XYZ file of N, CA and C in Angstrom:
417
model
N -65.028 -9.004 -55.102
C -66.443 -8.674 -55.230
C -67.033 -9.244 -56.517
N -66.516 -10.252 -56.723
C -66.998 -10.997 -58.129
C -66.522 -10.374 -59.513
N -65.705 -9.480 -59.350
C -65.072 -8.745 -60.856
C -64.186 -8.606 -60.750
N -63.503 -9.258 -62.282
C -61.906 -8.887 -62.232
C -61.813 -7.988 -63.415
N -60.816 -7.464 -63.479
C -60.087 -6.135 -64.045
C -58.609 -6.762 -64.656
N -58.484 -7.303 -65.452
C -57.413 -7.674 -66.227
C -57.198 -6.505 -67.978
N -55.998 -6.184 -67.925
C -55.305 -5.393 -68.882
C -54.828 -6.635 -69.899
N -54.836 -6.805 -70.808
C -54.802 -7.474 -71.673
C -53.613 -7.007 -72.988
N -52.650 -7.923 -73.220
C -51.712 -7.155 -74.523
C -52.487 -6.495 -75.506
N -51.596 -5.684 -76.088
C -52.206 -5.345 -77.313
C -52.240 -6.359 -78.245
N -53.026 -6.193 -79.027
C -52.856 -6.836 -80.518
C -51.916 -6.472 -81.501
N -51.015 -7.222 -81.852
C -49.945 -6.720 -82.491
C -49.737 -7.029 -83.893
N -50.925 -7.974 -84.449
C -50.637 -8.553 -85.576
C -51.069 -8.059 -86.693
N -50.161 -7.322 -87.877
C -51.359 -6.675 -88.370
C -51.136 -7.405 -90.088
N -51.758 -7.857 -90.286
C -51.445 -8.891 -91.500
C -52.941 -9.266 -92.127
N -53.659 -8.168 -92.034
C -54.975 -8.221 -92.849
C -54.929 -7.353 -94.144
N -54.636 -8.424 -95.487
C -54.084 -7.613 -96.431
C -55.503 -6.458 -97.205
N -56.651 -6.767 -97.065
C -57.330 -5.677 -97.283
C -56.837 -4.708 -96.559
N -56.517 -4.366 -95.533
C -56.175 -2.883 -94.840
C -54.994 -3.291 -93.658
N -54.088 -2.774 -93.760
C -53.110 -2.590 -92.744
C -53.244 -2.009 -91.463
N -54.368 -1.110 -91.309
C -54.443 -0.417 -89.990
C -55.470 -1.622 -89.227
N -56.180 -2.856 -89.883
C -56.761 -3.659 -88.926
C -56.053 -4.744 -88.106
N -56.270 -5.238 -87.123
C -55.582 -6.169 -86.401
C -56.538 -7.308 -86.358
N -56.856 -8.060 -86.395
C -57.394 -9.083 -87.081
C -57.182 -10.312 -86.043
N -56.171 -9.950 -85.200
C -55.589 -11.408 -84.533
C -54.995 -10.616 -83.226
N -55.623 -11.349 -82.164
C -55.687 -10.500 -80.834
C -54.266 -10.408 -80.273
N -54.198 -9.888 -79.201
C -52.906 -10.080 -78.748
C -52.802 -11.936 -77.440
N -51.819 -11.725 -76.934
C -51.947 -12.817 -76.511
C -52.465 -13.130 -75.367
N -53.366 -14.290 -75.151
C -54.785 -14.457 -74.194
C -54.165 -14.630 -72.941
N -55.192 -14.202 -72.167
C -54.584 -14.663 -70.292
C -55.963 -16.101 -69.827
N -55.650 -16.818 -69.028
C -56.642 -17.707 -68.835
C -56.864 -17.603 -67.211
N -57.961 -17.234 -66.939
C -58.198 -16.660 -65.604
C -59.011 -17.689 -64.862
N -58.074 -18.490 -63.379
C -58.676 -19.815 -63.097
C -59.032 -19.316 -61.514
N -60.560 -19.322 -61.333
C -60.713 -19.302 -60.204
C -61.339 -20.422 -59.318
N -60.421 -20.874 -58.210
C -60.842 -22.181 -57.200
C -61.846 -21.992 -56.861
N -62.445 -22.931 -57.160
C -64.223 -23.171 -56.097
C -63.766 -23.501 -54.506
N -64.311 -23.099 -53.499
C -63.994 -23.245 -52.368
C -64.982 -23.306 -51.950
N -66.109 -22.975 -52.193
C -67.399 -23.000 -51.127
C -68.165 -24.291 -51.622
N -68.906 -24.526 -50.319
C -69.464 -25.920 -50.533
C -70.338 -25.892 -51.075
N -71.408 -27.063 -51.411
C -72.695 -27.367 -52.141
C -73.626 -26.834 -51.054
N -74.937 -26.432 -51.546
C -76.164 -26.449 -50.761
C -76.707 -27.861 -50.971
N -77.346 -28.274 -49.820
C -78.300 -29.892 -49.661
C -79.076 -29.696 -48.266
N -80.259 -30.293 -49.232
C -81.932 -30.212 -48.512
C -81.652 -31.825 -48.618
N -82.802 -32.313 -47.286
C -83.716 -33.581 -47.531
C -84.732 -33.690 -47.179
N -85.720 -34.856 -47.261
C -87.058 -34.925 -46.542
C -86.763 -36.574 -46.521
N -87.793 -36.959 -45.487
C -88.043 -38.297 -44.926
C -89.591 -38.339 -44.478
N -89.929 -39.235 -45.662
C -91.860 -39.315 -45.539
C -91.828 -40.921 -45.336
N -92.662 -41.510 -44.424
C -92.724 -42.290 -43.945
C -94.059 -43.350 -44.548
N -93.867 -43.965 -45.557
C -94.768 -44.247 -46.375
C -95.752 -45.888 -45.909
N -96.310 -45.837 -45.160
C -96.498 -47.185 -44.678
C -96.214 -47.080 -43.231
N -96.230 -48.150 -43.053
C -95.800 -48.833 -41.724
C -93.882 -48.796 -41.413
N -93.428 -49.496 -42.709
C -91.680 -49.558 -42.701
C -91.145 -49.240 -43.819
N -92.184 -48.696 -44.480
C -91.229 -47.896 -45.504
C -91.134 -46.303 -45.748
N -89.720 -46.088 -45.694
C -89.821 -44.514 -45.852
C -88.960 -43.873 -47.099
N -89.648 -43.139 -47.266
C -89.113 -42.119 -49.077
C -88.530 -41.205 -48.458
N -86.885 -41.549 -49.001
C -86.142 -40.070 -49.012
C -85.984 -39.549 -49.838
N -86.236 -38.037 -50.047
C -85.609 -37.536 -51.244
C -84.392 -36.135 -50.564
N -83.282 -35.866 -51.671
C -82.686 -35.034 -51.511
C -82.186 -34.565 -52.289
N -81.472 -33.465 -52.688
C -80.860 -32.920 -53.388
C -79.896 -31.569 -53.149
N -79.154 -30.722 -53.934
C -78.235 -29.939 -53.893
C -77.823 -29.043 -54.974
N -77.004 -28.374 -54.399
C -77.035 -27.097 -55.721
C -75.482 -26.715 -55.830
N -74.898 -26.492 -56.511
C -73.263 -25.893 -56.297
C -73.849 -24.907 -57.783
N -73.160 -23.727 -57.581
C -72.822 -22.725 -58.190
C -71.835 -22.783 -59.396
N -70.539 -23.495 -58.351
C -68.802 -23.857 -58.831
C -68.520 -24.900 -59.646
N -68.507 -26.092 -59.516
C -68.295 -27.382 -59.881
C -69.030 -28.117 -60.391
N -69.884 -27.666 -59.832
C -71.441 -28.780 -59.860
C -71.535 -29.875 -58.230
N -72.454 -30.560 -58.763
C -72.429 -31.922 -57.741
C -71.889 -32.894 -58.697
N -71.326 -33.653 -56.969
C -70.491 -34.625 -58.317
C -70.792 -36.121 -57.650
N -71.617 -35.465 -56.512
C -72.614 -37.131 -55.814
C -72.891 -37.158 -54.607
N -73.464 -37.719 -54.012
C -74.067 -37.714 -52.876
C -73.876 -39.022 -52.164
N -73.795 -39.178 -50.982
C -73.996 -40.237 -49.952
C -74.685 -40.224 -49.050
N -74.970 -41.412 -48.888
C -76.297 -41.120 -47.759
C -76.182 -42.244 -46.800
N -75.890 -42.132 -45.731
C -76.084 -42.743 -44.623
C -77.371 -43.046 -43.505
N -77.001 -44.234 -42.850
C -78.150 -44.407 -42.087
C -77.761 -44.926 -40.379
N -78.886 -44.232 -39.590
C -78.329 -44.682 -38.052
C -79.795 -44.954 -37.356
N -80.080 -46.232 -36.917
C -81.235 -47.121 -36.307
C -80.847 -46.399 -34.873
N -81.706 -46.008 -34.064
C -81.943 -46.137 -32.331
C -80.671 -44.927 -31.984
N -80.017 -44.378 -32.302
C -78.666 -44.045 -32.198
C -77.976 -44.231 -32.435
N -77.508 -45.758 -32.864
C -76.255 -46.258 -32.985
C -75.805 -45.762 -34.466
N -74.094 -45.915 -34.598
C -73.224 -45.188 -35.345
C -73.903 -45.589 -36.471
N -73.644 -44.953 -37.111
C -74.181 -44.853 -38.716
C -73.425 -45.684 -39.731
N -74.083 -46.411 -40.673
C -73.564 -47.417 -41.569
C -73.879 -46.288 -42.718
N -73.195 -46.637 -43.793
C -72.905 -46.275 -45.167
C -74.447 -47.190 -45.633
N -75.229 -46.475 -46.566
C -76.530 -46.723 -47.062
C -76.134 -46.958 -48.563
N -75.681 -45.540 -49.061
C -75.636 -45.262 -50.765
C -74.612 -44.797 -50.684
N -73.456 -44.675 -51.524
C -72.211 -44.145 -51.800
C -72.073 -43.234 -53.008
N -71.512 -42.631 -53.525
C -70.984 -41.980 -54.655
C -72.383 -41.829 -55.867
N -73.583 -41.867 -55.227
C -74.556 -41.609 -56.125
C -75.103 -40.174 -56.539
N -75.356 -40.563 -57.957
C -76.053 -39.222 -58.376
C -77.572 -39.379 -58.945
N -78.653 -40.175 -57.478
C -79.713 -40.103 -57.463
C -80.023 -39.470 -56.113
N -81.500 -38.809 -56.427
C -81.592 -38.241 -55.921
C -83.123 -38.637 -54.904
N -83.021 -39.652 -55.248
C -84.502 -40.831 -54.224
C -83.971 -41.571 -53.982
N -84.711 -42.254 -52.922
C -84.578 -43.878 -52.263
C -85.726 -44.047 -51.258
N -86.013 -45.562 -51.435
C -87.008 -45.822 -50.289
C -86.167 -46.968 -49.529
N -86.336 -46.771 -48.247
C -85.485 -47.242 -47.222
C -86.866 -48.293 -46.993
N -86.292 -49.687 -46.843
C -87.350 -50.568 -45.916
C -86.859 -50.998 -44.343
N -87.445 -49.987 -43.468
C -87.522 -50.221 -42.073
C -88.038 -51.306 -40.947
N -87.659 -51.287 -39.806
C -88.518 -52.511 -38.963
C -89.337 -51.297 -37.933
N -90.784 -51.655 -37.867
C -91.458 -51.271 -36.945
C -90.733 -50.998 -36.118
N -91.390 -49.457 -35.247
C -90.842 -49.543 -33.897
C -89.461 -48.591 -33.542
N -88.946 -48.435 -34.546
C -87.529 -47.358 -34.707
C -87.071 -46.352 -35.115
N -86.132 -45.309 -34.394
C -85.718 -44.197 -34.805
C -84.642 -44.681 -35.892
N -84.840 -44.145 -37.450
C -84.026 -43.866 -38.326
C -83.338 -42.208 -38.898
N -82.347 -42.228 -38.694
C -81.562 -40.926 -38.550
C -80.623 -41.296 -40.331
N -80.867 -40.380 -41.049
C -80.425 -40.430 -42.470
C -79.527 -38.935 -42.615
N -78.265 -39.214 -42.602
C -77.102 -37.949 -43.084
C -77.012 -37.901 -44.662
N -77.411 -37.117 -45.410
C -77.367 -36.932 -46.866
C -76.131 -36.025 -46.729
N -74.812 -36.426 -47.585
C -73.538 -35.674 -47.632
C -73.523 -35.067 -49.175
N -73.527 -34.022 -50.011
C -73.490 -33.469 -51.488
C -71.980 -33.255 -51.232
N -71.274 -33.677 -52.664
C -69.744 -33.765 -52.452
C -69.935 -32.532 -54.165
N -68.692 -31.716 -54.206
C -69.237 -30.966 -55.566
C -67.955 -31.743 -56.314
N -67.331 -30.997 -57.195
C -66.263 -31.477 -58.312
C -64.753 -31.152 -57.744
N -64.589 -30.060 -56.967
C -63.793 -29.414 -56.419
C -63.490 -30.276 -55.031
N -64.682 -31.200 -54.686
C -64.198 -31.964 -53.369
C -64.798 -30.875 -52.229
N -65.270 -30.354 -52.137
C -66.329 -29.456 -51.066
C -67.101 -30.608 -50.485
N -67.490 -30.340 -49.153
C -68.755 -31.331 -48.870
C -69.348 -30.460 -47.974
N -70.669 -30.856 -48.028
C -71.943 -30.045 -47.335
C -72.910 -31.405 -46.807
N -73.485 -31.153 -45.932
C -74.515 -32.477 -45.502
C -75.363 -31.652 -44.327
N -76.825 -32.649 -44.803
C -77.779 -32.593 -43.507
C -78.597 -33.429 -43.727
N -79.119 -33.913 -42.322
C -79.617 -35.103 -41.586
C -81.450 -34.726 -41.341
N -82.222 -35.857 -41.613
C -83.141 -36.334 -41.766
C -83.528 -36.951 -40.926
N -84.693 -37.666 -40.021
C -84.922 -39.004 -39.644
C -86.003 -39.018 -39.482
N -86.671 -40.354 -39.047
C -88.136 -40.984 -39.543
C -87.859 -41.223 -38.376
N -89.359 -41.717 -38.413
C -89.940 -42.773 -37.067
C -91.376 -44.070 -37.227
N -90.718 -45.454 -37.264
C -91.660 -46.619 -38.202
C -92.903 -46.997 -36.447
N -93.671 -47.351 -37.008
C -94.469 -47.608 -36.016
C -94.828 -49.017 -35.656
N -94.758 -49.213 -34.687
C -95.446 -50.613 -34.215
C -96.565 -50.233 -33.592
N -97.721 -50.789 -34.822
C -99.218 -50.715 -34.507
C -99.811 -52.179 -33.801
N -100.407 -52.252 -33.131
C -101.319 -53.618 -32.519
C -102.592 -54.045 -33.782
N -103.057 -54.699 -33.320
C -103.973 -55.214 -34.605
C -105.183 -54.684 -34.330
N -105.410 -53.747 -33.638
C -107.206 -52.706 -33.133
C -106.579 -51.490 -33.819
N -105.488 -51.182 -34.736
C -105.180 -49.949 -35.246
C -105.310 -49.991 -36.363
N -106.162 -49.475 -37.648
C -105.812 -49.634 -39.029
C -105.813 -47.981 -39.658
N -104.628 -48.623 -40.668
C -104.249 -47.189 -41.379
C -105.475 -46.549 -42.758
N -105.640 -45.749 -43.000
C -104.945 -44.457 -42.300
C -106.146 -44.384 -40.886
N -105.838 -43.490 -40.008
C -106.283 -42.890 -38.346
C -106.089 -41.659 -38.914
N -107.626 -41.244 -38.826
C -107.841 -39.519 -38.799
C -108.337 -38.792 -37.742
N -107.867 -38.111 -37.129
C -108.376 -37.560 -35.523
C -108.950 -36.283 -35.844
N -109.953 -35.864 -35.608
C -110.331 -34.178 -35.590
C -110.617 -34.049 -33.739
């Protein structure tokens, strides 16, 4: 429940020549190591800035370890996903897209302990005709 209860030696040293009844020098220390096991938290967003370019941002939180980097992958139309960014500890990117396609982005937060946590993002780039100009406001 998040508390430990450790008994600790006495202090045995008593060699504080102003006064003999003080102990001055503790007894001997315990070093209490607890494993991180739980994973990182990680958010993303995917804003679609333009026509083919889209801003990801993401980020993560560990409690334990920290973060110790992120990867971010990318998958066009469905197909399997290629490696984008590797072992980074940024937390933006702007992806340049081709009109016309589903982009699917897996953001993975890795912590210090080797935990991994991930979640997925994706855009959608547009193929406009030339009677369309940006921005289109509809009420």
């Amino acid at each position: 429940n998040s508390v430990f209860t450790l008994t600790l030696p006495a202090a045995t040293n008593r060699n504080a020549p102003w006064d003999t009844n003080l102990t001055p020098i503790g007894g001997r220390p315990y070093l209490l190591i607890e494993e991180d096991t739980l994973p990182p938290t990680v958010a993303a967003t995917a804003v679609l800035s333009g026509a083919v370019r889209i801003e990801l941002a993401w980020g993560g939180q560990d409690d334990g370890s920290g973060i110790a980097g992120y990867d971010v992958a990318v998958s066009v139309d469905g197909e399997p996903a290629t490696d984008w960014l590797t072992d980074t500890l940024a937390t933006t990117a702007v992806y340049t897209a081709s009109p016309g396609h589903r982009y699917d982005f897996t953001v993975q937060a890795r912590d210090g302990a080797g935990n991994v946590a991930q979640t997925a993002v994706w855009a959608l780039t547009l193929t406009l005709d030339e009677a369309v100009f940006l921005p289109l406001v509809v009420r």
